[in-house]
Amino acid sequence: NAGVTQTPKFQVLKTGQSMTLQCAQDMNHEYMSWYRQDPGMGLRLIHYSVGAGITDQGEVPNGYNVSRSTTEDFPLRLLSAAPSQTSVYFCASSYSPLGGYPYEQYFGPGTRLTVT
Amino acid sequence: AQSVTQLDSQVPVFEEAPVELRCNYSSSVSVYLFWYVQYPNQGLQLLLKYLSGSTLVKGINGFEAEFNKSQTSFHLRKPSVHISDTAEYFCAVRAQGAQKLVFGQGTRLTINP
């Protein structure tokens, strides 16, 4: 198993540009999520999904869109990049029956995004 | 809503010394508690978790943590650290019945030879 993969590893954008961060997992996990990591702020949840076709907002969703058309993929779209979106982005997945046993979340290696 | 506070942003210790990384949480319902470790330029991996039962939980790499419900704490300890333990450590909480994992701000552990 490759686990959770993310592409690209690094990206530089200009303000106003759009892009998609890719996330894929091969463990057949229902639950997938996106976090951003900023110094001194830990990880903050952007969006999450409990299965194909189902997504919901996390703590900091503004400026980001997600969709979940398959179990394996959960892309994160930046619609119009801003310098405040400079961050490291992590995707994570887990088995997670709704409200049930909290299986371990597996994290991808991250994407380091700089917006100038 | 749940929240997590990691009381120290940085902890420097000497090699082979003991270490404690402090974590306090707030929640109106019962919770599950986790510690994750992030080595430089890597993603997060699970160190240990408390779900129920014994309040002392053991994890990988010689770490352990104790759940204290009355103090709403889940402090992480290791009796003797190594250079390889240099990393950032995150405490996280998930309310029972909920999906979301809420993370603390992180503690950077630096081991000096």
JSON list of C-alpha atoms in Angstrom, two decimals:
[
{"chain": "A", "resi": 1, "resn": "ASN", "atom": "CA", "xyz": [0.00, 0.00, 0.00]},
{"chain": "A", "resi": 2, "resn": "ALA", "atom": "CA", "xyz": [1.19, 3.50, -0.85]},
{"chain": "A", "resi": 3, "resn": "GLY", "atom": "CA", "xyz": [-0.94, 4.92, 2.00]},
{"chain": "A", "resi": 4, "resn": "VAL", "atom": "CA", "xyz": [-1.86, 8.59, 1.59]},
{"chain": "A", "resi": 5, "resn": "THR", "atom": "CA", "xyz": [-0.15, 10.39, -1.27]},
{"chain": "A", "resi": 6, "resn": "GLN", "atom": "CA", "xyz": [-0.14, 14.12, -1.98]},
{"chain": "A", "resi": 7, "resn": "THR", "atom": "CA", "xyz": [0.99, 16.08, -5.02]},
{"chain": "A", "resi": 8, "resn": "PRO", "atom": "CA", "xyz": [2.75, 18.37, -5.53]},
{"chain": "A", "resi": 9, "resn": "LYS", "atom": "CA", "xyz": [5.27, 18.51, -2.66]},
{"chain": "A", "resi": 10, "resn": "PHE", "atom": "CA", "xyz": [6.02, 22.18, -3.25]},
{"chain": "A", "resi": 11, "resn": "GLN", "atom": "CA", "xyz": [4.15, 24.92, -5.10]},
{"chain": "A", "resi": 12, "resn": "VAL", "atom": "CA", "xyz": [4.58, 28.65, -5.58]},
{"chain": "A", "resi": 13, "resn": "LEU", "atom": "CA", "xyz": [1.56, 30.66, -6.76]},
{"chain": "A", "resi": 14, "resn": "LYS", "atom": "CA", "xyz": [0.94, 34.29, -7.51]},
{"chain": "A", "resi": 15, "resn": "THR", "atom": "CA", "xyz": [-1.96, 36.04, -5.81]},
{"chain": "A", "resi": 16, "resn": "GLY", "atom": "CA", "xyz": [-5.17, 35.37, -7.69]},
{"chain": "A", "resi": 17, "resn": "GLN", "atom": "CA", "xyz": [-4.06, 32.13, -9.32]},
{"chain": "A", "resi": 18, "resn": "SER", "atom": "CA", "xyz": [-6.02, 28.93, -8.79]},
{"chain": "A", "resi": 19, "resn": "MET", "atom": "CA", "xyz": [-4.77, 25.41, -8.30]},
{"chain": "A", "resi": 20, "resn": "THR", "atom": "CA", "xyz": [-5.72, 21.96, -7.04]},
{"chain": "A", "resi": 21, "resn": "LEU", "atom": "CA", "xyz": [-3.83, 20.01, -4.40]},
{"chain": "A", "resi": 22, "resn": "GLN", "atom": "CA", "xyz": [-4.21, 16.31, -5.01]},
{"chain": "A", "resi": 23, "resn": "CYS", "atom": "CA", "xyz": [-4.75, 13.65, -2.34]},
{"chain": "A", "resi": 24, "resn": "ALA", "atom": "CA", "xyz": [-5.24, 9.94, -2.85]},
{"chain": "A", "resi": 25, "resn": "GLN", "atom": "CA", "xyz": [-5.40, 6.91, -0.56]},
{"chain": "A", "resi": 26, "resn": "ASP", "atom": "CA", "xyz": [-5.41, 3.21, -1.38]},
{"chain": "A", "resi": 27, "resn": "MET", "atom": "CA", "xyz": [-6.69, 1.87, 1.95]},
{"chain": "A", "resi": 28, "resn": "ASN", "atom": "CA", "xyz": [-10.41, 2.09, 1.14]},
{"chain": "A", "resi": 29, "resn": "HIS", "atom": "CA", "xyz": [-10.94, 4.62, 3.94]},
{"chain": "A", "resi": 30, "resn": "GLU", "atom": "CA", "xyz": [-14.30, 6.34, 4.15]},
{"chain": "A", "resi": 31, "resn": "TYR", "atom": "CA", "xyz": [-13.10, 9.41, 6.04]},
{"chain": "A", "resi": 32, "resn": "MET", "atom": "CA", "xyz": [-10.73, 11.93, 4.45]},
{"chain": "A", "resi": 33, "resn": "SER", "atom": "CA", "xyz": [-9.78, 15.40, 5.54]},
{"chain": "A", "resi": 34, "resn": "TRP", "atom": "CA", "xyz": [-7.60, 18.41, 4.72]},
{"chain": "A", "resi": 35, "resn": "TYR", "atom": "CA", "xyz": [-5.63, 20.39, 7.30]},
{"chain": "A", "resi": 36, "resn": "ARG", "atom": "CA", "xyz": [-3.39, 23.38, 7.11]},
{"chain": "A", "resi": 37, "resn": "GLN", "atom": "CA", "xyz": [-0.41, 23.76, 9.42]},
{"chain": "A", "resi": 38, "resn": "ASP", "atom": "CA", "xyz": [0.86, 27.17, 10.41]},
{"chain": "A", "resi": 39, "resn": "PRO", "atom": "CA", "xyz": [3.58, 27.95, 12.99]},
{"chain": "A", "resi": 40, "resn": "GLY", "atom": "CA", "xyz": [2.19, 28.12, 16.53]},
{"chain": "A", "resi": 41, "resn": "MET", "atom": "CA", "xyz": [-1.32, 27.18, 15.42]},
{"chain": "A", "resi": 42, "resn": "GLY", "atom": "CA", "xyz": [-1.13, 23.41, 15.12]},
{"chain": "A", "resi": 43, "resn": "LEU", "atom": "CA", "xyz": [-3.28, 21.78, 12.45]},
{"chain": "A", "resi": 44, "resn": "ARG", "atom": "CA", "xyz": [-6.59, 23.33, 11.53]},
{"chain": "A", "resi": 45, "resn": "LEU", "atom": "CA", "xyz": [-9.30, 21.42, 9.69]},
{"chain": "A", "resi": 46, "resn": "ILE", "atom": "CA", "xyz": [-10.29, 22.90, 6.33]},
{"chain": "A", "resi": 47, "resn": "HIS", "atom": "CA", "xyz": [-12.79, 20.39, 4.91]},
{"chain": "A", "resi": 48, "resn": "TYR", "atom": "CA", "xyz": [-13.61, 16.76, 5.47]},
{"chain": "A", "resi": 49, "resn": "SER", "atom": "CA", "xyz": [-15.57, 13.93, 3.85]},
{"chain": "A", "resi": 50, "resn": "VAL", "atom": "CA", "xyz": [-17.22, 10.87, 5.36]},
{"chain": "A", "resi": 51, "resn": "GLY", "atom": "CA", "xyz": [-17.64, 9.12, 2.03]},
{"chain": "A", "resi": 52, "resn": "ALA", "atom": "CA", "xyz": [-17.95, 9.59, -1.72]},
{"chain": "A", "resi": 53, "resn": "GLY", "atom": "CA", "xyz": [-20.34, 12.42, -2.52]},
{"chain": "A", "resi": 54, "resn": "ILE", "atom": "CA", "xyz": [-20.37, 13.78, 1.06]},
{"chain": "A", "resi": 55, "resn": "THR", "atom": "CA", "xyz": [-18.27, 16.73, 2.19]},
{"chain": "A", "resi": 56, "resn": "ASP", "atom": "CA", "xyz": [-18.49, 19.27, 4.99]},
{"chain": "A", "resi": 57, "resn": "GLN", "atom": "CA", "xyz": [-16.68, 22.34, 6.23]},
{"chain": "A", "resi": 58, "resn": "GLY", "atom": "CA", "xyz": [-14.12, 22.35, 8.97]},
{"chain": "A", "resi": 59, "resn": "GLU", "atom": "CA", "xyz": [-12.71, 25.19, 11.02]},
{"chain": "A", "resi": 60, "resn": "VAL", "atom": "CA", "xyz": [-11.17, 27.30, 8.22]},
{"chain": "A", "resi": 61, "resn": "PRO", "atom": "CA", "xyz": [-13.01, 26.57, 4.93]},
{"chain": "A", "resi": 62, "resn": "ASN", "atom": "CA", "xyz": [-13.02, 30.03, 3.33]},
{"chain": "A", "resi": 63, "resn": "GLY", "atom": "CA", "xyz": [-11.14, 30.20, 0.03]},
{"chain": "A", "resi": 64, "resn": "TYR", "atom": "CA", "xyz": [-11.11, 26.42, -0.46]},
{"chain": "A", "resi": 65, "resn": "ASN", "atom": "CA", "xyz": [-13.38, 23.95, -2.26]},
{"chain": "A", "resi": 66, "resn": "VAL", "atom": "CA", "xyz": [-13.47, 20.17, -2.14]},
{"chain": "A", "resi": 67, "resn": "SER", "atom": "CA", "xyz": [-15.32, 17.34, -3.84]},
{"chain": "A", "resi": 68, "resn": "ARG", "atom": "CA", "xyz": [-15.30, 13.59, -3.35]},
{"chain": "A", "resi": 69, "resn": "SER", "atom": "CA", "xyz": [-16.34, 11.71, -6.47]},
{"chain": "A", "resi": 70, "resn": "THR", "atom": "CA", "xyz": [-14.50, 8.50, -5.53]},
{"chain": "A", "resi": 71, "resn": "THR", "atom": "CA", "xyz": [-13.47, 6.82, -2.28]},
{"chain": "A", "resi": 72, "resn": "GLU", "atom": "CA", "xyz": [-9.79, 7.16, -3.21]},
{"chain": "A", "resi": 73, "resn": "ASP", "atom": "CA", "xyz": [-9.46, 10.84, -4.13]},
{"chain": "A", "resi": 74, "resn": "PHE", "atom": "CA", "xyz": [-10.10, 14.06, -2.24]},
{"chain": "A", "resi": 75, "resn": "PRO", "atom": "CA", "xyz": [-8.71, 17.11, -4.08]},
{"chain": "A", "resi": 76, "resn": "LEU", "atom": "CA", "xyz": [-8.51, 20.55, -2.49]},
{"chain": "A", "resi": 77, "resn": "ARG", "atom": "CA", "xyz": [-9.05, 23.57, -4.75]},
{"chain": "A", "resi": 78, "resn": "LEU", "atom": "CA", "xyz": [-7.79, 27.06, -4.10]},
{"chain": "A", "resi": 79, "resn": "LEU", "atom": "CA", "xyz": [-10.07, 29.33, -6.10]},
{"chain": "A", "resi": 80, "resn": "SER", "atom": "CA", "xyz": [-8.07, 32.58, -5.98]},
{"chain": "A", "resi": 81, "resn": "ALA", "atom": "CA", "xyz": [-4.87, 32.24, -3.99]},
{"chain": "A", "resi": 82, "resn": "ALA", "atom": "CA", "xyz": [-4.01, 34.82, -1.33]},
{"chain": "A", "resi": 83, "resn": "PRO", "atom": "CA", "xyz": [-0.79, 35.29, 0.68]},
{"chain": "A", "resi": 84, "resn": "SER", "atom": "CA", "xyz": [-2.76, 34.22, 3.80]},
{"chain": "A", "resi": 85, "resn": "GLN", "atom": "CA", "xyz": [-3.01, 30.75, 2.26]},
{"chain": "A", "resi": 86, "resn": "THR", "atom": "CA", "xyz": [0.75, 30.27, 2.43]},
{"chain": "A", "resi": 87, "resn": "SER", "atom": "CA", "xyz": [0.98, 27.15, 4.57]},
{"chain": "A", "resi": 88, "resn": "VAL", "atom": "CA", "xyz": [1.73, 23.44, 4.67]},
{"chain": "A", "resi": 89, "resn": "TYR", "atom": "CA", "xyz": [-1.28, 21.35, 3.71]},
{"chain": "A", "resi": 90, "resn": "PHE", "atom": "CA", "xyz": [-1.86, 17.82, 4.95]},
{"chain": "A", "resi": 91, "resn": "CYS", "atom": "CA", "xyz": [-4.39, 15.28, 3.78]},
{"chain": "A", "resi": 92, "resn": "ALA", "atom": "CA", "xyz": [-5.45, 12.47, 6.12]},
{"chain": "A", "resi": 93, "resn": "SER", "atom": "CA", "xyz": [-7.69, 9.42, 5.95]},
{"chain": "A", "resi": 94, "resn": "SER", "atom": "CA", "xyz": [-9.11, 6.77, 8.27]},
{"chain": "A", "resi": 95, "resn": "TYR", "atom": "CA", "xyz": [-11.70, 4.07, 8.63]},
{"chain": "A", "resi": 96, "resn": "SER", "atom": "CA", "xyz": [-14.45, 5.85, 10.46]},
{"chain": "A", "resi": 97, "resn": "PRO", "atom": "CA", "xyz": [-17.92, 4.47, 10.91]},
{"chain": "A", "resi": 98, "resn": "LEU", "atom": "CA", "xyz": [-20.01, 7.50, 11.66]},
{"chain": "A", "resi": 99, "resn": "GLY", "atom": "CA", "xyz": [-19.69, 8.21, 15.36]},
{"chain": "A", "resi": 100, "resn": "GLY", "atom": "CA", "xyz": [-18.02, 4.89, 15.90]},
{"chain": "A", "resi": 101, "resn": "TYR", "atom": "CA", "xyz": [-14.59, 3.61, 16.86]},
{"chain": "A", "resi": 102, "resn": "PRO", "atom": "CA", "xyz": [-11.91, 6.26, 16.26]},
{"chain": "A", "resi": 103, "resn": "TYR", "atom": "CA", "xyz": [-9.50, 4.48, 13.99]},
{"chain": "A", "resi": 104, "resn": "GLU", "atom": "CA", "xyz": [-6.07, 6.00, 13.43]},
{"chain": "A", "resi": 105, "resn": "GLN", "atom": "CA", "xyz": [-5.80, 8.85, 10.93]},
{"chain": "A", "resi": 106, "resn": "TYR", "atom": "CA", "xyz": [-3.04, 8.35, 8.38]},
{"chain": "A", "resi": 107, "resn": "PHE", "atom": "CA", "xyz": [-1.38, 11.51, 7.10]},
{"chain": "A", "resi": 108, "resn": "GLY", "atom": "CA", "xyz": [0.19, 12.28, 3.76]},
{"chain": "A", "resi": 109, "resn": "PRO", "atom": "CA", "xyz": [3.65, 13.89, 3.51]},
{"chain": "A", "resi": 110, "resn": "GLY", "atom": "CA", "xyz": [2.26, 17.37, 2.94]},
{"chain": "A", "resi": 111, "resn": "THR", "atom": "CA", "xyz": [2.31, 20.09, 0.29]},
{"chain": "A", "resi": 112, "resn": "ARG", "atom": "CA", "xyz": [4.24, 23.27, 1.03]},
{"chain": "A", "resi": 113, "resn": "LEU", "atom": "CA", "xyz": [2.45, 26.18, -0.67]},
{"chain": "A", "resi": 114, "resn": "THR", "atom": "CA", "xyz": [3.77, 29.71, -0.99]},
{"chain": "A", "resi": 115, "resn": "VAL", "atom": "CA", "xyz": [1.57, 32.50, -2.36]},
{"chain": "A", "resi": 116, "resn": "THR", "atom": "CA", "xyz": [3.41, 35.66, -3.41]},
{"chain": "B", "resi": 1, "resn": "ALA", "atom": "CA", "xyz": [-16.92, 22.25, 21.12]},
{"chain": "B", "resi": 2, "resn": "GLN", "atom": "CA", "xyz": [-13.60, 20.75, 22.07]},
{"chain": "B", "resi": 3, "resn": "SER", "atom": "CA", "xyz": [-10.29, 22.55, 22.48]},
{"chain": "B", "resi": 4, "resn": "VAL", "atom": "CA", "xyz": [-6.73, 21.51, 23.25]},
{"chain": "B", "resi": 5, "resn": "THR", "atom": "CA", "xyz": [-3.97, 23.53, 24.88]},
{"chain": "B", "resi": 6, "resn": "GLN", "atom": "CA", "xyz": [-0.34, 22.47, 24.78]},
{"chain": "B", "resi": 7, "resn": "LEU", "atom": "CA", "xyz": [1.27, 24.44, 27.54]},
{"chain": "B", "resi": 8, "resn": "ASP", "atom": "CA", "xyz": [4.79, 24.60, 26.13]},
{"chain": "B", "resi": 9, "resn": "SER", "atom": "CA", "xyz": [5.63, 25.66, 22.59]},
{"chain": "B", "resi": 10, "resn": "GLN", "atom": "CA", "xyz": [9.26, 24.50, 22.95]},
{"chain": "B", "resi": 11, "resn": "VAL", "atom": "CA", "xyz": [10.95, 22.05, 25.32]},
{"chain": "B", "resi": 12, "resn": "PRO", "atom": "CA", "xyz": [14.74, 21.66, 25.29]},
{"chain": "B", "resi": 13, "resn": "VAL", "atom": "CA", "xyz": [16.21, 18.69, 27.17]},
{"chain": "B", "resi": 14, "resn": "PHE", "atom": "CA", "xyz": [19.52, 16.90, 27.34]},
{"chain": "B", "resi": 15, "resn": "GLU", "atom": "CA", "xyz": [19.94, 13.45, 25.86]},
{"chain": "B", "resi": 16, "resn": "GLU", "atom": "CA", "xyz": [19.01, 10.63, 28.28]},
{"chain": "B", "resi": 17, "resn": "ALA", "atom": "CA", "xyz": [17.03, 13.02, 30.49]},
{"chain": "B", "resi": 18, "resn": "PRO", "atom": "CA", "xyz": [13.31, 12.48, 31.16]},
{"chain": "B", "resi": 19, "resn": "VAL", "atom": "CA", "xyz": [10.74, 14.67, 29.46]},
{"chain": "B", "resi": 20, "resn": "GLU", "atom": "CA", "xyz": [7.08, 15.59, 29.94]},
{"chain": "B", "resi": 21, "resn": "LEU", "atom": "CA", "xyz": [5.03, 17.38, 27.31]},
{"chain": "B", "resi": 22, "resn": "ARG", "atom": "CA", "xyz": [1.86, 18.86, 28.73]},
{"chain": "B", "resi": 23, "resn": "CYS", "atom": "CA", "xyz": [-1.61, 18.78, 27.19]},
{"chain": "B", "resi": 24, "resn": "ASN", "atom": "CA", "xyz": [-4.92, 20.00, 28.60]},
{"chain": "B", "resi": 25, "resn": "TYR", "atom": "CA", "xyz": [-8.27, 19.69, 26.89]},
{"chain": "B", "resi": 26, "resn": "SER", "atom": "CA", "xyz": [-11.75, 21.09, 27.24]},
{"chain": "B", "resi": 27, "resn": "SER", "atom": "CA", "xyz": [-14.95, 19.27, 26.32]},
{"chain": "B", "resi": 28, "resn": "SER", "atom": "CA", "xyz": [-18.52, 18.98, 27.56]},
{"chain": "B", "resi": 29, "resn": "VAL", "atom": "CA", "xyz": [-18.69, 15.32, 26.48]},
{"chain": "B", "resi": 30, "resn": "SER", "atom": "CA", "xyz": [-16.45, 12.29, 26.79]},
{"chain": "B", "resi": 31, "resn": "VAL", "atom": "CA", "xyz": [-13.45, 12.30, 24.51]},
{"chain": "B", "resi": 32, "resn": "TYR", "atom": "CA", "xyz": [-10.80, 10.21, 22.83]},
{"chain": "B", "resi": 33, "resn": "LEU", "atom": "CA", "xyz": [-7.25, 11.56, 23.15]},
{"chain": "B", "resi": 34, "resn": "PHE", "atom": "CA", "xyz": [-4.22, 11.22, 20.88]},
{"chain": "B", "resi": 35, "resn": "TRP", "atom": "CA", "xyz": [-0.57, 12.18, 20.61]},
{"chain": "B", "resi": 36, "resn": "TYR", "atom": "CA", "xyz": [1.00, 12.52, 17.18]},
{"chain": "B", "resi": 37, "resn": "VAL", "atom": "CA", "xyz": [4.66, 13.10, 16.27]},
{"chain": "B", "resi": 38, "resn": "GLN", "atom": "CA", "xyz": [5.97, 15.02, 13.26]},
{"chain": "B", "resi": 39, "resn": "TYR", "atom": "CA", "xyz": [9.61, 14.53, 12.34]},
{"chain": "B", "resi": 40, "resn": "PRO", "atom": "CA", "xyz": [11.25, 17.28, 10.26]},
{"chain": "B", "resi": 41, "resn": "ASN", "atom": "CA", "xyz": [9.75, 17.63, 6.78]},
{"chain": "B", "resi": 42, "resn": "GLN", "atom": "CA", "xyz": [7.38, 14.71, 7.28]},
{"chain": "B", "resi": 43, "resn": "GLY", "atom": "CA", "xyz": [3.69, 14.13, 7.92]},
{"chain": "B", "resi": 44, "resn": "LEU", "atom": "CA", "xyz": [2.22, 13.17, 11.28]},
{"chain": "B", "resi": 45, "resn": "GLN", "atom": "CA", "xyz": [2.22, 9.67, 12.73]},
{"chain": "B", "resi": 46, "resn": "LEU", "atom": "CA", "xyz": [0.34, 8.32, 15.71]},
{"chain": "B", "resi": 47, "resn": "LEU", "atom": "CA", "xyz": [2.34, 7.86, 18.94]},
{"chain": "B", "resi": 48, "resn": "LEU", "atom": "CA", "xyz": [-0.45, 6.65, 21.19]},
{"chain": "B", "resi": 49, "resn": "LYS", "atom": "CA", "xyz": [-4.14, 7.02, 21.98]},
{"chain": "B", "resi": 50, "resn": "TYR", "atom": "CA", "xyz": [-6.52, 6.83, 24.89]},
{"chain": "B", "resi": 51, "resn": "LEU", "atom": "CA", "xyz": [-9.96, 5.42, 24.09]},
{"chain": "B", "resi": 52, "resn": "SER", "atom": "CA", "xyz": [-11.13, 3.90, 27.38]},
{"chain": "B", "resi": 53, "resn": "GLY", "atom": "CA", "xyz": [-9.98, 1.66, 30.21]},
{"chain": "B", "resi": 54, "resn": "SER", "atom": "CA", "xyz": [-6.56, 2.03, 31.82]},
{"chain": "B", "resi": 55, "resn": "THR", "atom": "CA", "xyz": [-5.58, 5.66, 32.16]},
{"chain": "B", "resi": 56, "resn": "LEU", "atom": "CA", "xyz": [-1.91, 4.92, 31.44]},
{"chain": "B", "resi": 57, "resn": "VAL", "atom": "CA", "xyz": [-1.33, 4.21, 27.79]},
{"chain": "B", "resi": 58, "resn": "LYS", "atom": "CA", "xyz": [1.92, 3.16, 26.17]},
{"chain": "B", "resi": 59, "resn": "GLY", "atom": "CA", "xyz": [2.93, 4.05, 22.65]},
{"chain": "B", "resi": 60, "resn": "ILE", "atom": "CA", "xyz": [5.75, 3.63, 20.21]},
{"chain": "B", "resi": 61, "resn": "ASN", "atom": "CA", "xyz": [9.36, 4.63, 20.83]},
{"chain": "B", "resi": 62, "resn": "GLY", "atom": "CA", "xyz": [9.08, 4.32, 24.62]},
{"chain": "B", "resi": 63, "resn": "PHE", "atom": "CA", "xyz": [6.51, 7.09, 25.09]},
{"chain": "B", "resi": 64, "resn": "GLU", "atom": "CA", "xyz": [3.57, 6.87, 27.46]},
{"chain": "B", "resi": 65, "resn": "ALA", "atom": "CA", "xyz": [0.75, 9.20, 28.49]},
{"chain": "B", "resi": 66, "resn": "GLU", "atom": "CA", "xyz": [-1.64, 9.39, 31.40]},
{"chain": "B", "resi": 67, "resn": "PHE", "atom": "CA", "xyz": [-5.27, 10.43, 31.11]},
{"chain": "B", "resi": 68, "resn": "ASN", "atom": "CA", "xyz": [-6.45, 12.45, 34.10]},
{"chain": "B", "resi": 69, "resn": "LYS", "atom": "CA", "xyz": [-10.16, 13.17, 33.84]},
{"chain": "B", "resi": 70, "resn": "SER", "atom": "CA", "xyz": [-10.37, 15.41, 36.90]},
{"chain": "B", "resi": 71, "resn": "GLN", "atom": "CA", "xyz": [-7.55, 17.61, 35.62]},
{"chain": "B", "resi": 72, "resn": "THR", "atom": "CA", "xyz": [-8.62, 17.25, 31.96]},
{"chain": "B", "resi": 73, "resn": "SER", "atom": "CA", "xyz": [-5.03, 16.46, 31.06]},
{"chain": "B", "resi": 74, "resn": "PHE", "atom": "CA", "xyz": [-3.19, 13.97, 28.87]},
{"chain": "B", "resi": 75, "resn": "HIS", "atom": "CA", "xyz": [0.52, 14.57, 29.43]},
{"chain": "B", "resi": 76, "resn": "LEU", "atom": "CA", "xyz": [3.13, 12.71, 27.38]},
{"chain": "B", "resi": 77, "resn": "ARG", "atom": "CA", "xyz": [6.25, 11.32, 29.06]},
{"chain": "B", "resi": 78, "resn": "LYS", "atom": "CA", "xyz": [9.45, 9.50, 28.23]},
{"chain": "B", "resi": 79, "resn": "PRO", "atom": "CA", "xyz": [11.94, 8.44, 30.92]},
{"chain": "B", "resi": 80, "resn": "SER", "atom": "CA", "xyz": [15.05, 8.85, 28.74]},
{"chain": "B", "resi": 81, "resn": "VAL", "atom": "CA", "xyz": [15.11, 10.72, 25.44]},
{"chain": "B", "resi": 82, "resn": "HIS", "atom": "CA", "xyz": [17.37, 10.26, 22.43]},
{"chain": "B", "resi": 83, "resn": "ILE", "atom": "CA", "xyz": [18.55, 12.60, 19.73]},
{"chain": "B", "resi": 84, "resn": "SER", "atom": "CA", "xyz": [16.14, 10.83, 17.37]},
{"chain": "B", "resi": 85, "resn": "ASP", "atom": "CA", "xyz": [13.18, 12.06, 19.44]},
{"chain": "B", "resi": 86, "resn": "THR", "atom": "CA", "xyz": [13.76, 15.58, 18.14]},
{"chain": "B", "resi": 87, "resn": "ALA", "atom": "CA", "xyz": [10.41, 16.43, 16.54]},
{"chain": "B", "resi": 88, "resn": "GLU", "atom": "CA", "xyz": [7.19, 18.35, 16.99]},
{"chain": "B", "resi": 89, "resn": "TYR", "atom": "CA", "xyz": [4.52, 16.69, 19.09]},
{"chain": "B", "resi": 90, "resn": "PHE", "atom": "CA", "xyz": [0.80, 17.32, 18.79]},
{"chain": "B", "resi": 91, "resn": "CYS", "atom": "CA", "xyz": [-1.96, 16.49, 21.24]},
{"chain": "B", "resi": 92, "resn": "ALA", "atom": "CA", "xyz": [-5.41, 15.98, 19.71]},
{"chain": "B", "resi": 93, "resn": "VAL", "atom": "CA", "xyz": [-8.93, 15.33, 20.95]},
{"chain": "B", "resi": 94, "resn": "ARG", "atom": "CA", "xyz": [-12.03, 13.86, 19.36]},
{"chain": "B", "resi": 95, "resn": "ALA", "atom": "CA", "xyz": [-15.41, 13.94, 21.05]},
{"chain": "B", "resi": 96, "resn": "GLN", "atom": "CA", "xyz": [-17.18, 10.61, 21.29]},
{"chain": "B", "resi": 97, "resn": "GLY", "atom": "CA", "xyz": [-19.74, 10.42, 18.50]},
{"chain": "B", "resi": 98, "resn": "ALA", "atom": "CA", "xyz": [-18.00, 13.11, 16.45]},
{"chain": "B", "resi": 99, "resn": "GLN", "atom": "CA", "xyz": [-15.82, 12.89, 13.37]},
{"chain": "B", "resi": 100, "resn": "LYS", "atom": "CA", "xyz": [-13.48, 15.82, 13.75]},
{"chain": "B", "resi": 101, "resn": "LEU", "atom": "CA", "xyz": [-10.06, 15.70, 15.37]},
{"chain": "B", "resi": 102, "resn": "VAL", "atom": "CA", "xyz": [-9.01, 18.95, 17.09]},
{"chain": "B", "resi": 103, "resn": "PHE", "atom": "CA", "xyz": [-5.28, 19.56, 17.44]},
{"chain": "B", "resi": 104, "resn": "GLY", "atom": "CA", "xyz": [-3.25, 21.56, 19.92]},
{"chain": "B", "resi": 105, "resn": "GLN", "atom": "CA", "xyz": [-0.67, 24.10, 18.83]},
{"chain": "B", "resi": 106, "resn": "GLY", "atom": "CA", "xyz": [2.24, 21.66, 19.02]},
{"chain": "B", "resi": 107, "resn": "THR", "atom": "CA", "xyz": [5.36, 21.37, 21.21]},
{"chain": "B", "resi": 108, "resn": "ARG", "atom": "CA", "xyz": [8.78, 21.37, 19.63]},
{"chain": "B", "resi": 109, "resn": "LEU", "atom": "CA", "xyz": [11.07, 18.95, 21.49]},
{"chain": "B", "resi": 110, "resn": "THR", "atom": "CA", "xyz": [14.77, 19.62, 21.05]},
{"chain": "B", "resi": 111, "resn": "ILE", "atom": "CA", "xyz": [17.34, 17.16, 22.38]},
{"chain": "B", "resi": 112, "resn": "ASN", "atom": "CA", "xyz": [20.78, 18.50, 23.20]},
{"chain": "B", "resi": 113, "resn": "PRO", "atom": "CA", "xyz": [23.78, 16.13, 23.37]}
]
